[in-house]
Amino acid sequence: MPELPEVEVTRLGIQPHLEGRKVSAVQVIDGRLRWPVPSILNKILPGQKVISIKRRGKYLLFEMETGYLLLHLGMTGTLRVLPSSEPLKIHDRVIFVFGKISLRLHDPRKFGAVLWHPKSKGPIESYPLLLKLGVEPFLTEFSGEHGADILYQHSRGRSIAVKQFLLAGQAVVGVGNIYCSESLFEAGIHPAKAAGKLTRSQCSRLAAAVRLILKRAIEAGGSSLKDFVNSEGDPGHFMVQTKVYDRKDQACKVCKTPIKQIVQGQRSSYFCPQCQKR
DNA sequence: AGCTCAACCTGGCTGC
DNA sequence: TGCAGCCAGGTTGAGC
């Protein structure tokens, strides 16, 4: 999916069009996403205003008057604001109509999610899927040495590879498969190193690398993703150049050593065997 | 509790 | 051309 930067770019793109607007209709074209799209949505949402659009990890949280709409883009989801008259496209799954404009969830692989959490069930932070998430990389809690502390504390006693540890999002959220390889390269850490063996200074470098890589990707307006389009339907202003991801056998941009690919937890990892140490 | 792995689903690419 | 096989941005949940 879109990793955190793509979700954030999407949020920034749709927010000015939708905040304060009232839902007029919800059309579920195909509700068989990761979980069934709640069928009550088209009964309760019409007439409700979007109070705010926030993000937690890779989830978009729409605060409505009586509850929260949670959207997740899965691997292939995109959200766009379009004129309501725009013809349906294949793989459009759910449409939120706001009068003359609509928000469309397009998701070929259907790994995305549309969920509803009524305010009567408590604060959105208590929603089960959000409970186990790690800290937000751009909050003070993860800034400077706080970030290093979090990575260090969470990784103690863990035998899992640092690649999978970071990807799991239990310490810090938002790092997906691409930016995980990029962050480990930036920090000079081998992806197969046991998380529990990370030194304090490696944690410090890794925390800084995660912030840098994610920030840079957001500023680039999008992404390294081949088929990512932002909420305007653009592929992003600049493509982020990856240093290791999807560069198997190509020369490391720092030392010219061929980049290696390995599989960890059923996902590809890319690294420079010279620049990244165990 | 932590780890591994199958599963969800569709499309695009590679190689025969 | 056609088709089988493999790969892809994420995350849960089962089983050990």
Short mmCIF file of C-alpha atoms (C1' of nucleotides) in Angstrom, two decimals:
data_model
loop_
_atom_site.label_atom_id
_atom_site.label_comp_id
_atom_site.label_asym_id
_atom_site.label_seq_id
_atom_site.Cartn_x
_atom_site.Cartn_y
_atom_site.Cartn_z
CA MET A 1 0.00 0.00 0.00
CA PRO A 2 0.66 3.35 0.31
CA GLU A 3 2.98 3.69 3.26
CA LEU A 4 2.67 6.55 5.73
CA PRO A 5 3.91 9.24 3.32
CA GLU A 6 1.36 8.31 0.66
CA VAL A 7 -1.44 8.23 3.23
CA GLU A 8 -0.37 11.63 4.54
CA VAL A 9 -0.16 13.10 1.04
CA THR A 10 -3.65 11.73 0.38
CA ARG A 11 -4.92 13.26 3.61
CA LEU A 12 -3.47 16.66 2.79
CA GLY A 13 -5.01 16.47 -0.67
CA ILE A 14 -8.57 15.62 0.33
CA GLN A 15 -8.83 17.56 3.60
CA PRO A 16 -9.44 21.04 2.13
CA HIS A 17 -12.20 19.71 -0.10
CA LEU A 18 -14.07 17.73 2.53
CA GLU A 19 -13.70 19.22 5.99
CA GLY A 20 -16.93 20.91 7.01
CA ARG A 21 -18.88 19.31 4.16
CA LYS A 22 -21.96 17.19 4.65
CA VAL A 23 -22.32 13.66 3.27
CA SER A 24 -25.29 13.37 0.97
CA ALA A 25 -25.02 9.67 0.11
CA VAL A 26 -22.82 6.60 0.40
CA GLN A 27 -22.62 4.11 -2.45
CA VAL A 28 -21.01 0.76 -1.79
CA ILE A 29 -20.09 -0.66 -5.18
CA ASP A 30 -18.27 -3.68 -3.74
CA GLY A 31 -18.13 -3.92 0.03
CA ARG A 32 -16.05 -7.09 0.17
CA LEU A 33 -12.86 -5.44 1.35
CA ARG A 34 -10.58 -6.72 4.08
CA TRP A 35 -13.67 -6.66 6.27
CA PRO A 36 -17.20 -6.17 4.95
CA VAL A 37 -18.01 -2.48 4.62
CA PRO A 38 -20.66 -1.82 7.31
CA SER A 39 -24.04 -1.77 5.61
CA ILE A 40 -25.34 0.85 8.05
CA LEU A 41 -23.08 3.53 6.55
CA ASN A 42 -25.57 4.66 3.96
CA LYS A 43 -28.16 4.98 6.70
CA ILE A 44 -26.16 6.90 9.28
CA LEU A 45 -23.69 9.02 7.30
CA PRO A 46 -25.98 11.09 5.07
CA GLY A 47 -26.58 14.44 6.75
CA GLN A 48 -23.42 14.21 8.85
CA LYS A 49 -20.63 16.73 8.55
CA VAL A 50 -16.93 15.87 8.33
CA ILE A 51 -15.51 17.56 11.41
CA SER A 52 -11.86 16.68 10.73
CA ILE A 53 -9.65 14.28 8.81
CA LYS A 54 -6.71 12.94 10.76
CA ARG A 55 -4.26 10.10 10.39
CA ARG A 56 -3.07 7.40 12.77
CA GLY A 57 -0.36 5.22 11.29
CA LYS A 58 -1.71 4.30 7.87
CA TYR A 59 -5.33 4.76 8.89
CA LEU A 60 -7.29 7.85 7.87
CA LEU A 61 -9.73 8.92 10.56
CA PHE A 62 -12.72 10.98 9.52
CA GLU A 63 -14.35 12.48 12.58
CA MET A 64 -18.07 12.68 11.86
CA GLU A 65 -20.74 14.04 14.18
CA THR A 66 -21.71 10.70 15.74
CA GLY A 67 -18.59 8.64 15.17
CA TYR A 68 -15.42 7.97 13.27
CA LEU A 69 -15.03 6.63 9.78
CA LEU A 70 -11.77 4.69 9.48
CA LEU A 71 -10.26 4.17 6.04
CA HIS A 72 -7.25 2.02 5.25
CA LEU A 73 -5.83 1.83 1.74
CA GLY A 74 -4.34 -1.65 2.03
CA MET A 75 -1.81 -2.42 -0.71
CA THR A 76 -3.46 -0.75 -3.67
CA GLY A 77 -6.05 1.70 -2.40
CA THR A 78 -6.28 5.29 -3.57
CA LEU A 79 -8.68 8.05 -2.61
CA ARG A 80 -9.68 10.82 -4.96
CA VAL A 81 -12.03 13.77 -4.84
CA LEU A 82 -13.89 13.94 -8.14
CA PRO A 83 -16.99 15.54 -9.62
CA SER A 84 -19.93 13.32 -8.73
CA SER A 85 -20.78 13.11 -12.41
CA GLU A 86 -17.51 11.30 -13.19
CA PRO A 87 -18.25 7.83 -14.60
CA LEU A 88 -17.47 4.82 -12.44
CA LYS A 89 -14.18 3.11 -13.03
CA ILE A 90 -13.38 -0.54 -12.62
CA HIS A 91 -12.22 -1.24 -9.03
CA ASP A 92 -14.03 1.77 -7.57
CA ARG A 93 -15.31 0.21 -4.33
CA VAL A 94 -16.98 2.85 -2.17
CA ILE A 95 -18.17 6.36 -2.98
CA PHE A 96 -18.92 9.05 -0.43
CA VAL A 97 -21.02 11.70 -2.11
CA PHE A 98 -20.86 15.32 -0.93
CA GLY A 99 -23.28 16.99 -3.33
CA LYS A 100 -21.41 17.86 -6.50
CA ILE A 101 -18.15 16.24 -5.43
CA SER A 102 -17.43 12.72 -4.29
CA LEU A 103 -14.68 10.88 -2.47
CA ARG A 104 -13.92 7.61 -4.21
CA LEU A 105 -12.07 4.64 -2.80
CA HIS A 106 -10.46 2.77 -5.67
CA ASP A 107 -8.84 -0.50 -4.62
CA PRO A 108 -8.03 -3.29 -7.11
CA ARG A 109 -6.84 -5.84 -4.57
CA LYS A 110 -9.48 -5.12 -1.94
CA PHE A 111 -7.07 -5.19 1.00
CA GLY A 112 -8.33 -1.80 2.10
CA ALA A 113 -10.88 -1.20 4.81
CA VAL A 114 -13.82 1.07 5.60
CA LEU A 115 -14.88 0.87 9.24
CA TRP A 116 -17.15 2.72 11.60
CA HIS A 117 -16.66 3.51 15.30
CA PRO A 118 -19.56 5.31 16.98
CA LYS A 119 -18.63 7.91 19.59
CA SER A 120 -20.94 6.09 22.01
CA LYS A 121 -18.34 3.30 22.11
CA GLY A 122 -15.64 5.61 23.43
CA PRO A 123 -12.71 7.55 22.03
CA ILE A 124 -11.21 6.52 18.70
CA GLU A 125 -7.95 5.70 20.46
CA SER A 126 -9.72 2.74 22.04
CA TYR A 127 -10.56 1.19 18.68
CA PRO A 128 -8.97 -2.31 18.73
CA LEU A 129 -7.04 -1.93 15.47
CA LEU A 130 -5.44 1.30 16.69
CA LEU A 131 -4.63 0.10 20.18
CA LYS A 132 -1.52 -1.88 19.35
CA LEU A 133 0.03 0.75 17.09
CA GLY A 134 3.39 2.25 17.96
CA VAL A 135 4.10 5.96 18.25
CA GLU A 136 3.75 8.44 15.42
CA PRO A 137 7.17 9.14 13.91
CA PHE A 138 6.64 12.91 13.76
CA LEU A 139 5.44 13.46 17.30
CA THR A 140 7.67 14.70 20.10
CA GLU A 141 7.52 11.22 21.61
CA PHE A 142 9.68 10.01 18.73
CA SER A 143 11.79 13.11 18.23
CA GLY A 144 15.52 13.22 18.93
CA GLU A 145 16.63 10.74 21.54
CA HIS A 146 13.04 9.86 22.46
CA GLY A 147 12.87 7.91 19.22
CA ALA A 148 16.08 6.08 20.05
CA ASP A 149 14.70 5.25 23.51
CA ILE A 150 11.52 3.81 22.03
CA LEU A 151 13.35 1.62 19.52
CA TYR A 152 15.84 0.50 22.14
CA GLN A 153 13.26 -0.36 24.80
CA HIS A 154 10.88 -2.13 22.41
CA SER A 155 13.62 -4.24 20.86
CA ARG A 156 15.16 -5.59 24.07
CA GLY A 157 14.86 -9.37 24.24
CA ARG A 158 13.58 -9.64 20.68
CA SER A 159 15.17 -12.23 18.41
CA ILE A 160 13.27 -11.08 15.32
CA ALA A 161 15.23 -9.40 12.51
CA VAL A 162 15.28 -5.62 12.72
CA LYS A 163 13.60 -5.43 9.31
CA GLN A 164 10.54 -7.30 10.57
CA PHE A 165 10.65 -5.53 13.91
CA LEU A 166 10.44 -2.11 12.27
CA LEU A 167 7.83 -3.23 9.73
CA ALA A 168 5.56 -4.61 12.45
CA GLY A 169 4.86 -1.05 13.61
CA GLN A 170 4.67 -1.88 17.30
CA ALA A 171 7.42 0.56 18.18
CA VAL A 172 6.89 3.24 15.55
CA VAL A 173 4.14 3.31 12.90
CA GLY A 174 4.17 4.08 9.22
CA VAL A 175 7.26 2.32 7.93
CA GLY A 176 6.20 -0.03 5.13
CA ASN A 177 8.27 -2.39 3.05
CA ILE A 178 9.94 0.17 0.80
CA TYR A 179 10.81 2.79 3.39
CA CYS A 180 11.92 0.06 5.79
CA SER A 181 14.72 -1.03 3.45
CA GLU A 182 15.54 2.62 2.76
CA SER A 183 15.66 3.52 6.47
CA LEU A 184 17.94 0.60 7.33
CA PHE A 185 20.28 1.59 4.51
CA GLU A 186 20.28 5.19 5.71
CA ALA A 187 21.14 3.98 9.21
CA GLY A 188 23.80 1.53 7.99
CA ILE A 189 22.13 -1.45 9.66
CA HIS A 190 21.85 -4.93 8.13
CA PRO A 191 18.17 -5.95 7.82
CA ALA A 192 18.83 -9.42 9.26
CA LYS A 193 20.41 -8.14 12.47
CA ALA A 194 18.45 -9.32 15.52
CA ALA A 195 16.45 -6.41 16.90
CA GLY A 196 17.53 -7.26 20.42
CA LYS A 197 21.18 -6.84 19.46
CA LEU A 198 20.80 -3.27 18.22
CA THR A 199 23.12 -0.97 20.09
CA ARG A 200 21.88 2.21 21.61
CA SER A 201 23.65 4.24 18.94
CA GLN A 202 22.18 2.12 16.15
CA CYS A 203 18.73 2.83 17.58
CA SER A 204 19.56 6.49 17.53
CA ARG A 205 20.64 6.35 13.88
CA LEU A 206 17.62 4.27 12.93
CA ALA A 207 15.15 6.63 14.56
CA ALA A 208 16.71 9.57 12.75
CA ALA A 209 16.72 7.64 9.48
CA VAL A 210 13.02 6.77 9.76
CA ARG A 211 12.12 10.41 10.32
CA LEU A 212 14.30 11.57 7.44
CA ILE A 213 13.10 8.99 4.92
CA LEU A 214 9.41 9.47 5.71
CA LYS A 215 9.69 13.27 5.77
CA ARG A 216 11.52 13.35 2.48
CA ALA A 217 8.87 11.13 0.87
CA ILE A 218 6.04 13.37 2.08
CA GLU A 219 7.84 16.45 0.78
CA ALA A 220 8.28 14.75 -2.58
CA GLY A 221 4.49 14.69 -2.67
CA GLY A 222 4.13 11.07 -3.14
CA SER A 223 6.19 8.30 -3.60
CA SER A 224 8.38 5.73 -5.02
CA LEU A 225 5.34 3.66 -5.82
CA LYS A 226 4.90 2.87 -9.48
CA ASP A 227 1.16 3.32 -9.61
CA PHE A 228 0.54 5.69 -6.73
CA VAL A 229 -1.64 8.65 -7.60
CA ASN A 230 -2.45 11.39 -5.12
CA SER A 231 -5.94 12.70 -4.50
CA GLU A 232 -5.68 14.88 -7.61
CA GLY A 233 -4.86 11.84 -9.70
CA ASP A 234 -1.27 12.93 -10.26
CA PRO A 235 1.57 10.47 -9.86
CA GLY A 236 3.31 12.97 -7.56
CA HIS A 237 5.58 15.81 -8.49
CA PHE A 238 8.84 14.01 -8.03
CA MET A 239 9.49 10.34 -7.84
CA VAL A 240 11.48 9.49 -4.77
CA GLN A 241 14.70 7.85 -5.79
CA THR A 242 15.24 4.72 -3.76
CA LYS A 243 18.79 3.85 -2.80
CA VAL A 244 18.25 0.12 -2.32
CA TYR A 245 14.60 -0.89 -2.78
CA ASP A 246 13.99 -2.77 -6.04
CA ARG A 247 17.65 -2.29 -7.01
CA LYS A 248 18.84 -5.91 -6.80
CA ASP A 249 22.25 -6.38 -8.45
CA GLN A 250 22.54 -2.67 -9.20
CA ALA A 251 25.49 -0.68 -7.85
CA CYS A 252 25.15 0.83 -4.38
CA LYS A 253 24.92 4.58 -4.81
CA VAL A 254 27.51 5.03 -2.08
CA CYS A 255 30.09 2.26 -2.56
CA LYS A 256 29.20 0.60 -5.89
CA THR A 257 28.79 -2.85 -4.30
CA PRO A 258 25.88 -4.74 -5.89
CA ILE A 259 22.66 -4.45 -3.88
CA LYS A 260 21.35 -7.72 -2.45
CA GLN A 261 17.81 -8.94 -2.11
CA ILE A 262 16.66 -11.35 0.58
CA VAL A 263 13.24 -12.53 1.73
CA GLN A 264 12.22 -11.90 5.33
CA GLY A 265 8.76 -12.72 6.64
CA GLN A 266 7.55 -13.31 3.08
CA ARG A 267 8.61 -9.82 2.00
CA SER A 268 11.60 -8.68 -0.02
CA SER A 269 14.35 -6.73 1.68
CA TYR A 270 17.11 -4.92 -0.17
CA PHE A 271 20.43 -3.86 1.28
CA CYS A 272 24.05 -3.07 0.56
CA PRO A 273 26.25 -5.81 2.03
CA GLN A 274 29.11 -3.32 2.30
CA CYS A 275 27.38 -0.29 3.82
CA GLN A 276 25.05 -2.14 6.20
CA LYS A 277 26.54 -3.97 9.17
CA ARG A 278 25.15 -6.59 11.52
"C1'" DA B 1 4.49 -13.48 24.77
"C1'" DG B 2 6.91 -14.05 20.53
"C1'" DC B 3 7.64 -16.06 16.14
"C1'" DT B 4 6.29 -18.00 11.53
"C1'" DC B 5 3.29 -18.42 8.00
"C1'" DA B 6 -1.18 -18.69 5.40
"C1'" DA B 7 -4.64 -15.92 3.91
"C1'" DC B 8 -7.30 -12.09 1.94
"C1'" DC B 9 -7.51 -10.43 -3.88
"C1'" DT B 10 -6.33 -8.72 -8.53
"C1'" DG B 11 -3.21 -7.52 -12.14
"C1'" DG B 12 1.19 -7.25 -14.37
"C1'" DC B 13 5.26 -9.25 -15.78
"C1'" DT B 14 8.39 -13.22 -17.14
"C1'" DG B 15 9.44 -17.26 -19.28
"C1'" DC B 16 8.22 -21.37 -21.70
"C1'" DT C 1 -0.34 -15.85 -28.47
"C1'" DG C 2 -1.46 -18.34 -24.49
"C1'" DC C 3 -0.87 -19.75 -20.18
"C1'" DA C 4 1.34 -21.01 -15.82
"C1'" DG C 5 3.89 -19.17 -12.24
"C1'" DC C 6 5.55 -15.62 -9.52
"C1'" DC C 7 5.56 -11.07 -7.58
"C1'" DA C 8 3.55 -6.70 -5.61
"C1'" DG C 9 2.74 -0.96 -1.28
"C1'" DG C 10 -0.43 -4.37 4.39
"C1'" DT C 11 -2.16 -6.67 8.19
"C1'" DT C 12 -4.64 -10.18 10.79
"C1'" DG C 13 -5.19 -14.43 12.92
"C1'" DA C 14 -4.09 -19.35 13.58
"C1'" DG C 15 -0.88 -22.51 15.33
"C1'" DC C 16 3.19 -23.67 17.66
#
